Amino acid sequence: AVVSTQSGHYGRGDGTEKVKLYGNKFYTSAIDCQVTLTLAKYEEDLGLFLVQLPKDYDGSIEVEKLKNKLGTRQLPTAELTLNGVSGLLLAKRGIANIIPMLHVRIPS
């Protein structure tokens, strides 16, 4: 489920809009990665954003709670609060663009 929202437009670079993301993410996997893709409310749809985690703690991402899970423990999963983390808009129609990435084909 996508629950984060965006606001605070602050310019364009290479034709890709940069925004600040705010809100709560109930389920985020692999929270120790350096970059991630996330869906967030954008205009009337859900946009797809590329988020690079800050090198130093700046308060833009807060870990609210680590999830107690039975799956792969090497990929920590958590509830996050986004407090103005920078995101690059990759697609205004995020779901339509992320679904092909999630399809797994099993070779016959």
GROMACS .gro file of N, CA and C in nm:
model
  324
    1ALA      N    1   0.084  -0.119   0.000
    1ALA     CA    2   0.000   0.000   0.000
    1ALA      C    3   0.087   0.123   0.000
    2VAL      N    4   0.045   0.223  -0.071
    2VAL     CA    5   0.119   0.347  -0.080
    2VAL      C    6   0.048   0.452   0.002
    3VAL      N    7   0.116   0.510   0.096
    3VAL     CA    8   0.053   0.610   0.181
    3VAL      C    9   0.129   0.742   0.185
    4SER      N   10   0.245   0.750   0.118
    4SER     CA   11   0.321   0.874   0.124
    4SER      C   12   0.264   0.977   0.028
    5THR      N   13   0.284   1.104   0.060
    5THR     CA   14   0.239   1.213  -0.026
    5THR      C   15   0.357   1.303  -0.054
    6GLN      N   16   0.342   1.390  -0.152
    6GLN     CA   17   0.452   1.479  -0.189
    6GLN      C   18   0.406   1.623  -0.186
    7SER      N   19   0.501   1.710  -0.170
    7SER     CA   20   0.478   1.853  -0.187
    7SER      C   21   0.614   1.920  -0.190
    8GLY      N   22   0.617   2.048  -0.214
    8GLY     CA   23   0.741   2.123  -0.209
    8GLY      C   24   0.826   2.111  -0.334
    9HIS      N   25   0.767   2.138  -0.451
    9HIS     CA   26   0.843   2.134  -0.575
    9HIS      C   27   0.959   2.233  -0.565
   10TYR      N   28   1.078   2.193  -0.610
   10TYR     CA   29   1.189   2.287  -0.604
   10TYR      C   30   1.279   2.283  -0.725
   11GLY      N   31   1.223   2.268  -0.843
   11GLY     CA   32   1.303   2.282  -0.964
   11GLY      C   33   1.304   2.158  -1.052
   12ARG      N   34   1.376   2.168  -1.162
   12ARG     CA   35   1.389   2.058  -1.257
   12ARG      C   36   1.536   2.039  -1.292
   13GLY      N   37   1.571   1.915  -1.321
   13GLY     CA   38   1.705   1.884  -1.367
   13GLY      C   39   1.696   1.770  -1.467
   14ASP      N   40   1.754   1.786  -1.584
   14ASP     CA   41   1.750   1.685  -1.690
   14ASP      C   42   1.606   1.646  -1.726
   15GLY      N   43   1.511   1.736  -1.712
   15GLY     CA   44   1.373   1.706  -1.748
   15GLY      C   45   1.299   1.622  -1.646
   16THR      N   46   1.364   1.589  -1.535
   16THR     CA   47   1.300   1.510  -1.431
   16THR      C   48   1.274   1.600  -1.312
   17GLU      N   49   1.150   1.605  -1.269
   17GLU     CA   50   1.112   1.694  -1.160
   17GLU      C   51   1.158   1.641  -1.025
   18LYS      N   52   1.214   1.728  -0.944
   18LYS     CA   53   1.253   1.693  -0.808
   18LYS      C   54   1.145   1.741  -0.713
   19VAL      N   55   1.108   1.657  -0.619
   19VAL     CA   56   1.009   1.695  -0.518
   19VAL      C   57   1.056   1.647  -0.382
   20LYS      N   58   0.993   1.699  -0.280
   20LYS     CA   59   1.017   1.650  -0.144
   20LYS      C   60   0.900   1.562  -0.106
   21LEU      N   61   0.929   1.445  -0.051
   21LEU     CA   62   0.825   1.349  -0.016
   21LEU      C   63   0.798   1.353   0.134
   22TYR      N   64   0.671   1.352   0.168
   22TYR     CA   65   0.627   1.355   0.307
   22TYR      C   66   0.523   1.246   0.329
   23GLY      N   67   0.519   1.187   0.447
   23GLY     CA   68   0.415   1.092   0.480
   23GLY      C   69   0.471   0.965   0.540
   24ASN      N   70   0.383   0.866   0.553
   24ASN     CA   71   0.420   0.740   0.618
   24ASN      C   72   0.419   0.626   0.518
   25LYS      N   73   0.518   0.540   0.529
   25LYS     CA   74   0.525   0.418   0.449
   25LYS      C   75   0.508   0.303   0.548
   26PHE      N   76   0.398   0.229   0.536
   26PHE     CA   77   0.369   0.123   0.631
   26PHE      C   78   0.460   0.003   0.615
   27TYR      N   79   0.500  -0.026   0.492
   27TYR     CA   80   0.584  -0.143   0.467
   27TYR      C   81   0.692  -0.105   0.367
   28THR      N   82   0.815  -0.103   0.411
   28THR     CA   83   0.929  -0.072   0.325
   28THR      C   84   1.033  -0.180   0.346
   29SER      N   85   1.069  -0.247   0.238
   29SER     CA   86   1.165  -0.357   0.245
   29SER      C   87   1.305  -0.307   0.210
   30ALA      N   88   1.406  -0.377   0.260
   30ALA     CA   89   1.547  -0.346   0.233
   30ALA      C   90   1.579  -0.201   0.267
   31ILE      N   91   1.549  -0.162   0.390
   31ILE     CA   92   1.565  -0.021   0.430
   31ILE      C   93   1.710   0.023   0.440
   32ASP      N   94   1.806  -0.069   0.426
   32ASP     CA   95   1.946  -0.031   0.433
   32ASP      C   96   2.008  -0.011   0.295
   33CYS      N   97   1.925  -0.005   0.190
   33CYS     CA   98   1.977   0.016   0.055
   33CYS      C   99   2.018   0.162   0.036
   34GLN      N  100   2.092   0.190  -0.071
   34GLN     CA  101   2.137   0.327  -0.098
   34GLN      C  102   2.038   0.407  -0.181
   35VAL      N  103   1.964   0.339  -0.270
   35VAL     CA  104   1.860   0.404  -0.350
   35VAL      C  105   1.738   0.313  -0.352
   36THR      N  106   1.623   0.373  -0.375
   36THR     CA  107   1.499   0.294  -0.380
   36THR      C  108   1.399   0.362  -0.472
   37LEU      N  109   1.303   0.285  -0.517
   37LEU     CA  110   1.189   0.339  -0.590
   37LEU      C  111   1.071   0.341  -0.495
   38THR      N  112   0.992   0.447  -0.502
   38THR     CA  113   0.873   0.454  -0.418
   38THR      C  114   0.759   0.518  -0.496
   39LEU      N  115   0.638   0.479  -0.462
   39LEU     CA  116   0.519   0.541  -0.517
   39LEU      C  117   0.471   0.646  -0.418
   40ALA      N  118   0.428   0.761  -0.470
   40ALA     CA  119   0.375   0.866  -0.384
   40ALA      C  120   0.271   0.944  -0.461
   41LYS      N  121   0.175   1.000  -0.389
   41LYS     CA  122   0.070   1.078  -0.453
   41LYS      C  123   0.134   1.194  -0.528
   42TYR      N  124   0.093   1.207  -0.653
   42TYR     CA  125   0.144   1.314  -0.739
   42TYR      C  126   0.030   1.363  -0.827
   43GLU      N  127  -0.008   1.486  -0.813
   43GLU     CA  128  -0.123   1.542  -0.883
   43GLU      C  129  -0.244   1.452  -0.858
   44GLU      N  130  -0.302   1.392  -0.960
   44GLU     CA  131  -0.422   1.309  -0.941
   44GLU      C  132  -0.391   1.160  -0.944
   45ASP      N  133  -0.264   1.123  -0.945
   45ASP     CA  134  -0.225   0.983  -0.961
   45ASP      C  135  -0.116   0.950  -0.860
   46LEU      N  136  -0.060   0.832  -0.873
   46LEU     CA  137   0.057   0.794  -0.794
   46LEU      C  138   0.178   0.799  -0.885
   47GLY      N  139   0.275   0.883  -0.849
   47GLY     CA  140   0.396   0.893  -0.928
   47GLY      C  141   0.500   0.794  -0.880
   48LEU      N  142   0.597   0.764  -0.967
   48LEU     CA  143   0.708   0.677  -0.933
   48LEU      C  144   0.831   0.765  -0.913
   49PHE      N  145   0.894   0.752  -0.796
   49PHE     CA  146   1.007   0.837  -0.759
   49PHE      C  147   1.130   0.755  -0.728
   50LEU      N  148   1.245   0.808  -0.764
   50LEU     CA  149   1.373   0.752  -0.726
   50LEU      C  150   1.422   0.832  -0.605
   51VAL      N  151   1.450   0.761  -0.496
   51VAL     CA  152   1.496   0.827  -0.374
   51VAL      C  153   1.636   0.774  -0.340
   52GLN      N  154   1.730   0.866  -0.326
   52GLN     CA  155   1.864   0.829  -0.281
   52GLN      C  156   1.872   0.863  -0.133
   53LEU      N  157   1.907   0.763  -0.053
   53LEU     CA  158   1.914   0.787   0.090
   53LEU      C  159   2.028   0.883   0.122
   54PRO      N  160   2.005   0.975   0.213
   54PRO     CA  161   2.110   1.071   0.251
   54PRO      C  162   2.230   0.997   0.309
   55LYS      N  163   2.350   1.046   0.276
   55LYS     CA  164   2.473   0.983   0.329
   55LYS      C  165   2.484   1.002   0.479
   56ASP      N  166   2.444   1.117   0.528
   56ASP     CA  167   2.445   1.146   0.671
   56ASP      C  168   2.301   1.167   0.718
   57TYR      N  169   2.276   1.135   0.842
   57TYR     CA  170   2.142   1.153   0.898
   57TYR      C  171   2.103   1.300   0.894
   58ASP      N  172   1.989   1.329   0.832
   58ASP     CA  173   1.940   1.467   0.826
   58ASP      C  174   1.793   1.478   0.870
   59GLY      N  175   1.736   1.368   0.919
   59GLY     CA  176   1.598   1.370   0.966
   59GLY      C  177   1.494   1.356   0.858
   60SER      N  178   1.535   1.343   0.731
   60SER     CA  179   1.437   1.335   0.623
   60SER      C  180   1.371   1.197   0.613
   61ILE      N  181   1.431   1.095   0.676
   61ILE     CA  182   1.371   0.962   0.684
   61ILE      C  183   1.386   0.912   0.827
   62GLU      N  184   1.275   0.877   0.888
   62GLU     CA  185   1.275   0.825   1.025
   62GLU      C  186   1.225   0.681   1.024
   63VAL      N  187   1.295   0.593   1.092
   63VAL     CA  188   1.248   0.455   1.109
   63VAL      C  189   1.159   0.454   1.232
   64GLU      N  190   1.031   0.424   1.211
   64GLU     CA  191   0.936   0.421   1.322
   64GLU      C  192   0.938   0.287   1.393
   65LYS      N  193   0.950   0.179   1.315
   65LYS     CA  194   0.941   0.047   1.376
   65LYS      C  195   0.997  -0.056   1.278
   66LEU      N  196   1.085  -0.144   1.326
   66LEU     CA  197   1.128  -0.257   1.245
   66LEU      C  198   1.020  -0.364   1.252
   67LYS      N  199   0.995  -0.427   1.138
   67LYS     CA  200   0.893  -0.532   1.132
   67LYS      C  201   0.951  -0.664   1.182
   68ASN      N  202   0.873  -0.735   1.261
   68ASN     CA  203   0.909  -0.869   1.306
   68ASN      C  204   0.856  -0.964   1.199
   69LYS      N  205   0.946  -1.024   1.123
   69LYS     CA  206   0.901  -1.105   1.011
   69LYS      C  207   0.967  -1.242   1.011
   70LEU      N  208   0.905  -1.333   0.940
   70LEU     CA  209   0.956  -1.469   0.930
   70LEU      C  210   1.044  -1.486   0.807
   71GLY      N  211   1.040  -1.394   0.714
   71GLY     CA  212   1.114  -1.407   0.588
   71GLY      C  213   1.262  -1.376   0.601
   72THR      N  214   1.321  -1.332   0.492
   72THR     CA  215   1.464  -1.305   0.485
   72THR      C  216   1.503  -1.193   0.580
   73ARG      N  217   1.573  -1.225   0.684
   73ARG     CA  218   1.611  -1.124   0.784
   73ARG      C  219   1.727  -1.036   0.738
   74GLN      N  220   1.797  -1.075   0.632
   74GLN     CA  221   1.906  -0.993   0.579
   74GLN      C  222   1.853  -0.867   0.510
   75LEU      N  223   1.724  -0.863   0.480
   75LEU     CA  224   1.661  -0.746   0.420
   75LEU      C  225   1.567  -0.684   0.523
   76PRO      N  226   1.617  -0.592   0.604
   76PRO     CA  227   1.531  -0.535   0.709
   76PRO      C  228   1.411  -0.461   0.650
   77THR      N  229   1.297  -0.482   0.713
   77THR     CA  230   1.171  -0.422   0.671
   77THR      C  231   1.121  -0.334   0.785
   78ALA      N  232   1.067  -0.216   0.750
   78ALA     CA  233   1.028  -0.123   0.856
   78ALA      C  234   0.913  -0.034   0.812
   79GLU      N  235   0.854   0.033   0.912
   79GLU     CA  236   0.762   0.144   0.889
   79GLU      C  237   0.846   0.271   0.892
   80LEU      N  238   0.829   0.356   0.791
   80LEU     CA  239   0.909   0.478   0.780
   80LEU      C  240   0.820   0.602   0.778
   81THR      N  241   0.876   0.713   0.823
   81THR     CA  242   0.815   0.844   0.805
   81THR      C  243   0.909   0.925   0.717
   82LEU      N  244   0.854   0.978   0.609
   82LEU     CA  245   0.930   1.063   0.518
   82LEU      C  246   0.905   1.208   0.557
   83ASN      N  247   1.013   1.277   0.588
   83ASN     CA  248   1.005   1.417   0.634
   83ASN      C  249   1.074   1.511   0.536
   84GLY      N  250   1.035   1.505   0.410
   84GLY     CA  251   1.094   1.594   0.311
   84GLY      C  252   1.215   1.536   0.241
   85VAL      N  253   1.222   1.404   0.230
   85VAL     CA  254   1.333   1.343   0.157
   85VAL      C  255   1.317   1.377   0.008
   86SER      N  256   1.427   1.402  -0.059
   86SER     CA  257   1.423   1.437  -0.201
   86SER      C  258   1.395   1.316  -0.288
   87GLY      N  259   1.309   1.334  -0.387
   87GLY     CA  260   1.279   1.228  -0.482
   87GLY      C  261   1.278   1.282  -0.623
   88LEU      N  262   1.327   1.203  -0.717
   88LEU     CA  263   1.323   1.239  -0.859
   88LEU      C  264   1.202   1.171  -0.922
   89LEU      N  265   1.116   1.249  -0.984
   89LEU     CA  266   0.999   1.193  -1.050
   89LEU      C  267   1.044   1.119  -1.175
   90LEU      N  268   1.019   0.988  -1.178
   90LEU     CA  269   1.053   0.906  -1.295
   90LEU      C  270   0.934   0.891  -1.388
   91ALA      N  271   0.814   0.884  -1.330
   91ALA     CA  272   0.693   0.866  -1.411
   91ALA      C  273   0.574   0.920  -1.336
   92LYS      N  274   0.487   0.994  -1.405
   92LYS     CA  275   0.365   1.046  -1.343
   92LYS      C  276   0.265   0.935  -1.318
   93ARG      N  277   0.268   0.830  -1.399
   93ARG     CA  278   0.180   0.715  -1.381
   93ARG      C  279   0.265   0.602  -1.322
   94GLY      N  280   0.288   0.608  -1.193
   94GLY     CA  281   0.382   0.519  -1.126
   94GLY      C  282   0.345   0.373  -1.130
   95ILE      N  283   0.218   0.341  -1.104
   95ILE     CA  284   0.178   0.199  -1.100
   95ILE      C  285   0.197   0.135  -1.237
   96ALA      N  286   0.158   0.204  -1.342
   96ALA     CA  287   0.173   0.150  -1.478
   96ALA      C  288   0.320   0.126  -1.512
   97ASN      N  289   0.409   0.203  -1.452
   97ASN     CA  290   0.551   0.189  -1.482
   97ASN      C  291   0.623   0.091  -1.391
   98ILE      N  292   0.570   0.068  -1.272
   98ILE     CA  293   0.639  -0.023  -1.180
   98ILE      C  294   0.593  -0.169  -1.199
   99ILE      N  295   0.471  -0.190  -1.246
   99ILE     CA  296   0.420  -0.327  -1.262
   99ILE      C  297   0.511  -0.413  -1.351
  100PRO      N  298   0.559  -0.364  -1.466
  100PRO     CA  299   0.647  -0.449  -1.547
  100PRO      C  300   0.774  -0.492  -1.473
  101MET      N  301   0.820  -0.414  -1.379
  101MET     CA  302   0.940  -0.449  -1.302
  101MET      C  303   0.912  -0.562  -1.203
  102LEU      N  304   0.787  -0.581  -1.167
  102LEU     CA  305   0.750  -0.680  -1.068
  102LEU      C  306   0.717  -0.816  -1.128
  103HIS      N  307   0.699  -0.823  -1.259
  103HIS     CA  308   0.666  -0.950  -1.325
  103HIS      C  309   0.789  -1.040  -1.330
  104VAL      N  310   0.770  -1.160  -1.287
  104VAL     CA  311   0.878  -1.260  -1.291
  104VAL      C  312   0.837  -1.367  -1.391
  105ARG      N  313   0.925  -1.394  -1.485
  105ARG     CA  314   0.896  -1.499  -1.583
  105ARG      C  315   0.981  -1.620  -1.551
  106ILE      N  316   0.915  -1.733  -1.548
  106ILE     CA  317   0.984  -1.858  -1.522
  106ILE      C  318   1.017  -1.922  -1.657
  107PRO      N  319   1.147  -1.946  -1.681
  107PRO     CA  320   1.183  -2.007  -1.810
  107PRO      C  321   1.120  -2.145  -1.824
  108SER      N  322   1.077  -2.177  -1.945
  108SER     CA  323   1.015  -2.308  -1.966
  108SER      C  324   1.117  -2.413  -2.003
   0.00000   0.00000   0.00000
